[in-house]
Coordinates of C-alpha atoms in Angstrom, one line a residue:
X1 CA 144.8 120.7 101.6
X2 CA 144.0 119.6 98.2
X3 CA 141.3 117.1 97.2
X4 CA 143.8 114.3 97.5
X5 CA 146.8 113.6 99.7
X6 CA 149.7 111.2 99.8
X7 CA 150.3 108.8 102.6
X8 CA 153.4 106.5 102.5
X9 CA 153.6 107.1 98.7
X10 CA 150.0 106.0 98.0
X11 CA 147.5 108.6 96.8
X12 CA 144.2 108.5 98.7
X13 CA 141.1 110.8 99.0
X14 CA 141.8 113.5 101.5
X15 CA 138.6 113.1 103.4
X16 CA 138.3 109.5 104.1
X17 CA 139.0 107.7 107.3
X18 CA 141.7 105.2 108.0
X19 CA 140.1 102.2 109.7
X20 CA 141.6 99.1 111.1
X21 CA 141.8 95.9 109.0
X22 CA 143.7 92.8 110.1
X23 CA 146.6 91.5 108.0
X24 CA 146.5 88.2 106.1
X25 CA 147.9 86.1 109.0
X26 CA 145.3 87.5 111.4
X27 CA 142.5 87.1 108.9
X28 CA 143.5 83.5 108.4
X29 CA 143.5 82.8 112.1
X30 CA 140.1 84.5 112.5
X31 CA 138.7 82.4 109.6
X32 CA 140.0 79.2 111.3
X33 CA 138.3 80.2 114.5
X34 CA 135.2 81.2 112.7
X35 CA 134.7 77.8 111.2
X36 CA 135.4 75.9 114.3
X37 CA 132.1 74.5 115.7
X38 CA 130.4 76.5 118.4
X39 CA 132.9 79.3 118.5
X40 CA 131.5 82.8 117.9
X41 CA 133.6 86.0 117.3
X42 CA 135.1 88.1 120.1
X43 CA 137.1 86.7 123.0
X44 CA 136.4 85.1 126.3
X45 CA 137.7 82.9 129.0
X46 CA 137.7 79.3 127.9
X47 CA 139.8 78.5 125.0
X48 CA 139.3 81.8 123.2
X49 CA 136.6 83.5 121.1
X50 CA 134.1 83.8 123.8
X51 CA 133.3 80.1 123.6
X52 CA 131.8 78.2 126.5
X53 CA 130.3 74.7 126.5
X54 CA 126.8 74.4 125.0
X55 CA 123.9 74.1 127.4
X56 CA 123.0 70.6 128.5
X57 CA 120.0 69.2 130.3
X58 CA 121.5 65.9 131.4
X59 CA 119.6 64.3 134.3
X60 CA 121.0 65.5 137.6
X61 CA 123.0 68.3 136.1
X62 CA 123.7 70.9 138.8
X63 CA 121.4 73.9 138.8
X64 CA 124.3 76.3 138.9
X65 CA 126.0 74.8 135.9
X66 CA 122.8 74.6 134.0
X67 CA 122.2 78.2 134.7
X68 CA 125.7 79.1 133.5
X69 CA 125.2 77.3 130.2
X70 CA 121.7 78.8 129.7
X71 CA 123.1 82.2 130.3
X72 CA 125.9 81.7 127.8
X73 CA 123.5 80.3 125.2
X74 CA 120.9 83.0 125.7
X75 CA 123.6 85.8 125.5
X76 CA 124.9 84.2 122.3
X77 CA 121.4 84.3 120.9
X78 CA 121.0 87.9 122.0
X79 CA 124.2 88.9 120.3
X80 CA 123.2 87.1 117.1
X81 CA 119.6 88.5 117.2
X82 CA 117.9 85.1 117.0
X83 CA 114.5 84.3 118.4
X84 CA 115.7 81.7 120.9
X85 CA 116.9 84.5 123.2
X86 CA 113.3 85.1 124.3
X87 CA 112.7 81.4 125.3
X88 CA 116.2 81.3 126.9
X89 CA 115.4 84.3 129.0
X90 CA 112.1 82.8 130.1
X91 CA 113.8 79.6 131.1
X92 CA 116.3 81.6 133.2
X93 CA 113.5 83.5 134.9
X94 CA 111.9 80.2 135.9
X95 CA 115.1 78.9 137.5
X96 CA 116.2 79.4 141.1
X97 CA 117.3 83.0 141.6
X98 CA 120.4 82.1 143.6
X99 CA 121.6 79.7 140.9
X100 CA 121.2 82.2 138.1
X101 CA 122.7 85.1 140.0
X102 CA 125.7 83.1 141.1
X103 CA 126.3 81.9 137.6
X104 CA 125.9 85.4 136.2
X105 CA 128.4 86.8 138.7
X106 CA 131.0 84.1 137.9
X107 CA 130.6 84.6 134.1
X108 CA 130.8 88.4 134.4
X109 CA 134.0 88.3 136.5
X110 CA 135.6 85.8 134.2
X111 CA 134.9 87.9 131.2
X112 CA 136.0 91.1 132.8
X113 CA 139.3 89.4 133.6
X114 CA 139.6 88.2 130.0
X115 CA 138.8 91.8 128.8
X116 CA 141.7 93.1 130.8
X117 CA 143.9 90.5 129.2
X118 CA 142.6 91.7 125.8
X119 CA 144.1 95.1 126.3
X120 CA 141.1 97.1 127.6
X121 CA 141.3 99.7 130.4
X122 CA 138.6 100.3 133.1
X123 CA 137.4 103.6 131.6
X124 CA 137.1 102.0 128.2
X125 CA 135.0 99.1 129.4
X126 CA 132.8 101.4 131.5
X127 CA 132.3 103.6 128.4
X128 CA 131.5 100.6 126.3
X129 CA 128.8 99.7 128.8
X130 CA 127.3 103.1 128.5
X131 CA 127.2 103.2 124.7
X132 CA 126.6 99.5 124.0
X133 CA 124.1 98.3 126.6
X134 CA 120.3 98.5 126.2
X135 CA 119.7 100.7 129.3
X136 CA 121.5 102.8 131.9
X137 CA 120.7 100.0 134.4
X138 CA 122.6 97.5 132.3
X139 CA 125.5 99.9 132.0
X140 CA 125.6 100.2 135.7
X141 CA 125.8 96.4 136.0
X142 CA 129.1 96.7 134.0
X143 CA 130.3 99.1 136.7
X144 CA 129.3 96.6 139.5
X145 CA 131.4 93.9 137.7
X146 CA 134.4 96.3 137.4
X147 CA 134.1 97.2 141.0
X148 CA 133.9 93.6 142.2
X149 CA 136.8 92.6 140.1
X150 CA 138.9 95.5 141.5
X151 CA 137.9 94.7 145.1
X152 CA 139.4 91.3 144.8
X153 CA 142.8 92.5 143.8
X154 CA 145.8 93.8 145.8
X155 CA 147.0 97.3 145.1
X156 CA 150.5 96.1 144.7
X157 CA 149.5 94.2 141.5
X158 CA 148.0 97.3 139.9
X159 CA 149.6 100.1 137.8
X160 CA 149.0 103.5 139.5
X161 CA 147.2 104.8 136.4
X162 CA 144.9 101.8 136.5
X163 CA 143.9 102.6 140.1
X164 CA 143.4 106.3 139.1
X165 CA 140.9 105.2 136.4
X166 CA 139.0 103.1 138.8
X167 CA 138.8 105.9 141.4
X168 CA 137.6 108.3 138.7
X169 CA 134.7 106.1 137.7
X170 CA 132.8 106.5 140.9
X171 CA 131.9 102.8 141.1
X172 CA 129.6 101.2 143.7
X173 CA 131.2 100.0 146.9
X174 CA 131.4 96.2 147.1
X175 CA 132.3 94.0 150.0
X176 CA 132.7 90.6 148.5
X177 CA 132.6 88.6 145.3
X178 CA 129.1 87.2 145.7
X179 CA 125.6 88.7 146.1
X180 CA 126.3 91.8 144.0
X181 CA 123.9 91.0 141.2
X182 CA 121.1 90.8 143.8
X183 CA 122.2 94.2 145.3
X184 CA 122.3 95.7 141.8
X185 CA 118.8 94.4 141.1
X186 CA 117.5 95.9 144.3
X187 CA 119.3 99.2 143.8
X188 CA 117.7 99.5 140.3
X189 CA 114.2 98.5 141.4
X190 CA 114.0 95.7 138.8
X191 CA 111.6 92.9 138.7
X192 CA 113.0 89.4 138.0
X193 CA 112.3 89.3 134.3
X194 CA 113.8 92.7 133.6
X195 CA 116.9 91.8 135.8
X196 CA 117.5 88.6 133.9
X197 CA 117.0 90.3 130.5
X198 CA 119.6 93.0 131.4
X199 CA 122.1 90.5 132.7
X200 CA 121.8 88.6 129.4
X201 CA 122.3 91.9 127.5
X202 CA 125.4 92.7 129.4
X203 CA 126.8 89.2 128.9
X204 CA 126.1 89.5 125.2
X205 CA 128.2 92.7 125.1
X206 CA 131.2 91.7 127.2
X207 CA 131.5 88.2 125.6
X208 CA 132.1 89.6 122.2
X209 CA 134.4 92.6 122.6
X210 CA 137.4 92.5 120.3
X211 CA 141.0 92.6 121.5
X212 CA 142.8 95.9 121.7
X213 CA 146.5 96.7 121.9
X214 CA 147.6 96.9 125.6
X215 CA 148.4 100.4 126.8
X216 CA 148.6 99.7 130.6
X217 CA 149.8 96.5 132.2
X218 CA 146.9 94.3 133.1
X219 CA 146.0 93.7 136.8
X220 CA 148.1 91.1 138.4
X221 CA 151.4 92.1 136.8
X222 CA 152.5 94.1 139.8
X223 CA 152.1 97.4 138.0
X224 CA 155.3 96.9 136.1
X225 CA 155.3 97.8 132.4
X226 CA 156.6 95.0 130.3
X227 CA 159.3 95.8 127.8
X228 CA 157.0 96.0 124.8
X229 CA 157.1 99.0 122.5
X230 CA 153.4 99.7 122.4
X231 CA 153.0 100.3 126.1
X232 CA 152.9 103.8 127.4
X233 CA 155.5 104.0 130.1
X234 CA 154.8 104.5 133.8
X235 CA 155.0 108.3 133.7
X236 CA 152.4 108.6 131.0
X237 CA 153.5 109.7 127.6
X238 CA 157.2 109.5 128.7
X239 CA 156.8 112.5 131.1
X240 CA 154.5 114.4 128.7
X241 CA 152.0 114.9 131.5
X242 CA 154.5 117.2 133.3
X243 CA 156.2 118.6 130.2
X244 CA 156.3 122.5 130.7
X245 CA 155.8 123.0 126.9
X246 CA 152.7 120.8 127.0
X247 CA 151.5 122.8 130.0
X248 CA 151.8 126.0 127.9
X249 CA 149.9 124.4 125.1
X250 CA 147.1 123.4 127.5
X251 CA 147.0 127.0 128.8
X252 CA 146.7 128.4 125.3
X253 CA 144.0 126.0 124.4
X254 CA 142.1 126.8 127.6
X255 CA 142.1 130.4 126.6
X256 CA 140.9 129.4 123.1
X257 CA 138.0 127.5 124.7
X258 CA 137.0 130.3 127.1
X259 CA 136.9 133.2 124.7
X260 CA 133.6 134.1 123.0
X261 CA 135.4 135.5 120.0
X262 CA 136.2 133.0 117.2
X263 CA 139.1 135.1 115.9
X264 CA 140.8 135.2 119.3
X265 CA 140.2 131.5 119.8
X266 CA 142.0 130.7 116.5
X267 CA 144.9 132.9 117.5
X268 CA 145.4 130.9 120.7
X269 CA 144.9 127.6 118.8
X270 CA 147.5 128.6 116.1
X271 CA 150.0 129.5 118.8
X272 CA 149.5 126.1 120.4
X273 CA 150.2 124.3 117.1
X274 CA 153.3 126.4 116.6
X275 CA 154.6 125.4 120.0
X276 CA 153.9 121.7 119.3
X277 CA 155.9 121.9 116.1
X278 CA 158.7 123.9 117.7
X279 CA 158.9 121.3 120.5
X280 CA 159.1 118.4 118.0
X281 CA 161.9 120.2 116.1
X282 CA 163.8 120.9 119.4
X283 CA 163.5 117.2 120.4
X284 CA 164.8 116.1 117.0
X285 CA 167.7 118.5 117.2
X286 CA 168.6 117.3 120.6
X287 CA 168.4 113.6 119.5
X288 CA 170.6 114.4 116.5
X289 CA 173.2 116.2 118.6
X290 CA 173.4 113.5 121.3
X291 CA 172.9 110.4 119.3
X292 CA 170.9 109.2 122.2
X293 CA 168.9 106.0 122.6
X294 CA 166.2 105.9 119.9
X295 CA 162.8 106.6 121.5
X296 CA 159.8 104.4 120.6
X297 CA 156.3 105.3 119.4
X298 CA 153.4 104.8 121.8
X299 CA 149.7 104.6 121.5
X300 CA 146.7 106.2 123.1
X301 CA 143.0 105.6 122.5
X302 CA 140.6 108.5 122.2
X303 CA 136.9 108.0 122.6
X304 CA 134.8 109.5 119.7
X305 CA 131.3 110.1 120.9
X306 CA 128.1 110.3 118.8
X307 CA 126.7 112.0 117.0
X308 CA 128.8 112.5 113.8
X309 CA 131.5 110.0 114.9
X310 CA 133.0 109.8 111.4
X311 CA 133.4 113.6 111.1
X312 CA 134.9 113.9 114.6
X313 CA 137.3 111.0 114.0
X314 CA 138.4 112.7 110.8
X315 CA 139.2 115.8 112.7
X316 CA 141.4 113.7 115.0
X317 CA 143.0 112.1 112.0
X318 CA 143.8 115.6 110.5
X319 CA 145.2 116.9 113.8
X320 CA 147.3 113.8 114.3
X321 CA 148.8 114.1 110.9
X322 CA 149.7 117.7 111.5
X323 CA 151.2 116.7 114.8
X324 CA 153.5 114.0 113.3
X325 CA 151.2 111.2 114.5
X326 CA 148.8 108.7 112.8
X327 CA 145.3 107.7 113.8
X328 CA 143.0 104.7 113.1
X329 CA 139.3 104.8 113.7
X330 CA 137.6 101.7 115.2
X331 CA 134.1 102.1 114.0
X332 CA 132.4 99.4 116.0
X333 CA 133.8 100.8 119.3
X334 CA 133.6 104.5 118.5
X335 CA 137.3 104.8 119.4
X336 CA 140.4 106.0 117.6
X337 CA 144.0 104.9 118.3
X338 CA 146.7 107.5 117.9
X339 CA 150.3 106.4 117.3
X340 CA 153.3 108.7 117.6
X341 CA 156.1 109.8 119.9
X342 CA 155.1 110.6 123.5
X343 CA 155.1 114.4 123.5
X344 CA 153.5 114.6 120.0
X345 CA 150.7 112.2 121.1
X346 CA 150.0 114.1 124.3
X347 CA 149.9 117.4 122.4
X348 CA 147.6 116.0 119.6
X349 CA 145.1 114.8 122.3
X350 CA 144.8 118.1 123.9
X351 CA 144.6 120.0 120.6
X352 CA 141.9 117.7 119.2
X353 CA 139.9 118.1 122.4
X354 CA 140.1 121.8 122.2
X355 CA 139.3 122.1 118.5
X356 CA 136.3 119.8 118.9
X357 CA 135.0 121.9 121.8
X358 CA 135.4 125.0 119.8
X359 CA 133.5 123.5 116.8
X360 CA 130.7 122.3 119.0
X361 CA 130.4 125.7 120.6
X362 CA 130.3 127.4 117.2
X363 CA 127.6 125.0 116.1
X364 CA 125.6 125.5 119.2
X365 CA 125.8 129.3 118.8
X366 CA 124.6 129.0 115.2
X367 CA 121.6 126.9 116.3
X368 CA 120.8 129.3 119.2
X369 CA 120.6 132.2 116.8
X370 CA 118.5 130.4 114.3
X371 CA 114.7 130.0 114.4
X372 CA 113.3 126.6 115.2
X373 CA 113.3 124.3 112.1
X374 CA 115.9 126.2 110.3
X375 CA 119.1 124.9 108.7
X376 CA 121.5 125.4 111.5
X377 CA 119.5 122.9 113.6
X378 CA 119.5 120.1 111.0
X379 CA 121.8 117.1 110.8
X380 CA 122.9 117.9 107.3
X381 CA 124.0 121.4 108.3
X382 CA 126.0 120.1 111.3
X383 CA 127.6 117.3 109.4
X384 CA 128.7 119.6 106.6
X385 CA 129.8 122.2 109.2
X386 CA 132.2 119.7 110.9
X387 CA 133.6 118.4 107.6
X388 CA 134.3 121.9 106.3
X389 CA 135.7 122.9 109.7
X390 CA 138.1 119.9 109.6
X391 CA 139.2 120.7 106.1
X392 CA 140.1 124.3 106.9
X393 CA 141.7 123.4 110.3
X394 CA 143.9 121.0 108.3
X395 CA 144.9 123.8 105.9
X396 CA 145.7 126.1 108.8
X397 CA 147.8 123.6 110.7
X398 CA 149.8 122.8 107.6
X399 CA 150.4 126.5 107.0
X400 CA 151.7 126.9 110.6
X401 CA 153.9 123.9 110.3
X402 CA 155.5 125.1 107.1
X403 CA 156.2 128.5 108.6
X404 CA 157.8 127.1 111.7
X405 CA 159.9 124.6 109.7
X406 CA 161.1 127.5 107.5
X407 CA 162.0 129.6 110.5
X408 CA 163.8 126.7 112.2
X409 CA 165.8 125.9 109.0
X410 CA 166.8 129.5 108.7
X411 CA 168.0 129.6 112.3
X412 CA 169.5 126.1 112.8
X413 CA 170.0 124.6 109.4
X414 CA 168.3 121.3 108.2
X415 CA 170.2 118.8 110.4
X416 CA 167.0 118.0 112.3
X417 CA 165.1 116.9 109.2
X418 CA 166.6 113.4 109.0
X419 CA 165.7 112.7 112.6
X420 CA 162.1 113.8 112.0
X421 CA 162.0 111.6 108.9
X422 CA 163.3 108.7 110.9
X423 CA 160.6 109.2 113.5
X424 CA 158.0 109.3 110.8
X425 CA 159.3 106.0 109.5
X426 CA 159.2 104.5 113.0
X427 CA 155.5 105.6 113.3
X428 CA 154.7 104.1 109.9
X429 CA 156.5 100.8 110.8
X430 CA 154.6 100.7 114.1
X431 CA 151.3 101.2 112.3
X432 CA 152.1 98.4 109.8
X433 CA 153.1 96.0 112.6
X434 CA 150.1 96.6 114.9
X435 CA 147.3 97.2 112.4
X436 CA 148.4 95.4 109.2
X437 CA 146.2 96.5 106.3
X438 CA 144.1 99.6 106.7
X439 CA 141.0 100.4 104.8
X440 CA 139.5 103.8 103.9
X441 CA 135.9 104.8 104.5
X442 CA 134.4 108.0 103.1
X443 CA 133.0 110.4 105.6
X444 CA 129.3 110.7 105.5
X445 CA 128.2 114.4 105.4
X446 CA 125.2 116.4 104.5
X447 CA 125.4 118.4 101.3
X448 CA 124.5 121.6 102.9
X449 CA 126.1 124.7 101.5
X450 CA 125.2 126.9 104.5
X451 CA 126.7 124.4 106.9
X452 CA 129.9 124.1 104.8
X453 CA 130.3 127.9 104.7
X454 CA 129.6 128.2 108.4
X455 CA 132.1 125.5 109.3
X456 CA 134.8 127.3 107.3
X457 CA 134.1 130.6 109.0
X458 CA 134.4 128.9 112.4
X459 CA 137.9 127.6 111.5
X460 CA 139.0 130.6 109.4
X461 CA 137.5 133.6 111.1
X462 CA 140.9 135.3 111.6
X463 CA 143.3 135.4 108.7
X464 CA 146.4 134.8 110.8
X465 CA 150.0 135.4 109.9
X466 CA 153.1 134.2 111.7
X467 CA 153.8 137.6 113.1
X468 CA 150.2 138.0 114.4
X469 CA 150.4 134.7 116.2
X470 CA 153.6 135.7 118.0
X471 CA 152.4 139.1 118.8
X472 CA 149.2 137.8 120.3
X473 CA 151.0 135.5 122.7
X474 CA 153.6 138.0 123.8
X475 CA 156.5 135.9 122.4

C-alpha cells in the first residue's frame, strides 16, 4: 500500500479509520430532539430519546412512582456527570427498599426491551455492560436484566440464533419478573448504598445507548426475518456457516494460530486469503453464467476490545477491504460494522480474528524475551507494532489478490469482473444508505522505530510467492 489510497474516487490517508457519521436528515432529526425540553440523547421507552417524566414530589404521590422518577433523574445526572447524582442516590437509599427495587426492575426491563428494538443483540448488550459499567457487579446486573427479559418470552417468538446467544452467556437462573434486584444484591454481598449506586450506574448506561442496525429479528417477531436487506438471513451469512470453502479457510487459520513459526503462520494465512479470493471469483462467475437473483449485502458487528482499539479496528478495515467488504468503527461502543456479501463477510471475520491473534502472540513473545522496562513492553512499542503489522498485512493481501485475479483471468477470461464491480457498487450503496456521511480519524500510534520494525517482521517474516503458497498447502 502507498501512503494514500482511493475509496469511491476520493483520495484519503491510508491509515485513518472510517467512522460513522449521520447524514443530514438524521442530524436534523437529532438536533430537533436535542433541543426538545427534558429529552437527553440515546433512546428509551417513552416517546424516544431515553426520556421519562421528570421527578415530582406532589403530596400523596405513590412511593413506587416517586422512586421511578428519582431513579431516572439520578441516572440522568450520573450520565451527565453533574453533582445532583450524589444527592439523588442518597434520597433513593432513604426510600423503602421494595419501592426502589420494584421501580428499578420495571425500568431495566423496559429499557432492555427498547434496546432490542434498537437493533442490539444479547451478546452485544452483555459486552457493553462489561466494558461500560463501573464494576463487575454492575455488569452482572445487566446479565440479570437480560435473563429476566428472556424468561418472560416464549421460545416460538425468538430467532434460533438469539436463543443460542442467550445460552452462551451463562446468565443467572430467574423464576419470575420481580424480586431479582434483591437476589442480585444478596448474591453480590452489597450494602444498600452500594446496591443503589450500581443500579443507577446501570440505568445511566442502558438509557443512553444509541440505535444500531438490526442484524437479528427482535424478540416477539416469531423468529422470522423481515424482508429487509440489512438482516442476516436465518442460516447465518446465507449458509456461510456451513460453507465447505469457509471450513477450509478456518482450518488453515487454525494451523496458522497453532504454529510457533511466524513464517509458517504466514504461509497458512496467505493460503486462506487466496481461497477467499478464489471463492469470490467463482461465485461471481456462477452469478454471471446463470443471471440468477441478485444477492444482497449483509452486516455483522465485530467487537474491538481494548487496548489499542483504533489499531485493531484499522486491521479489520484493511482485511475487510482486501476481502471485498467495507467496515466502519463505532468509537463509543468499541465495535466495528462490516458490510459485504455473506461468504466474504464470514471469511473476513475469521481472517481478522486469526491475524489479530497472531499479532498478539508475536507481541507477547517479544515482551517475554525482553527485560523488564524495555521497549517491547511499552505502549508506544505495541501501538507502533500493530500499525506496522497492519500496513504490511494489507500489502501482502493485495499482492495475493492481484496474483489470484491474474491467474483467474488467464484461465477463465475477464467475464467475472463486471459482476465483482457490481457487487462492490452494491456494498458502497448499502454503506451510503445505512451510514450516510463517514468521517476519518487518524490512528494514534507510538513513534517507536523498534516497534514498527518488529511489527513488519511479524507480518513479513516469510517472503511468499504464489508457488510457495500452493506448495505448502498441497494444492
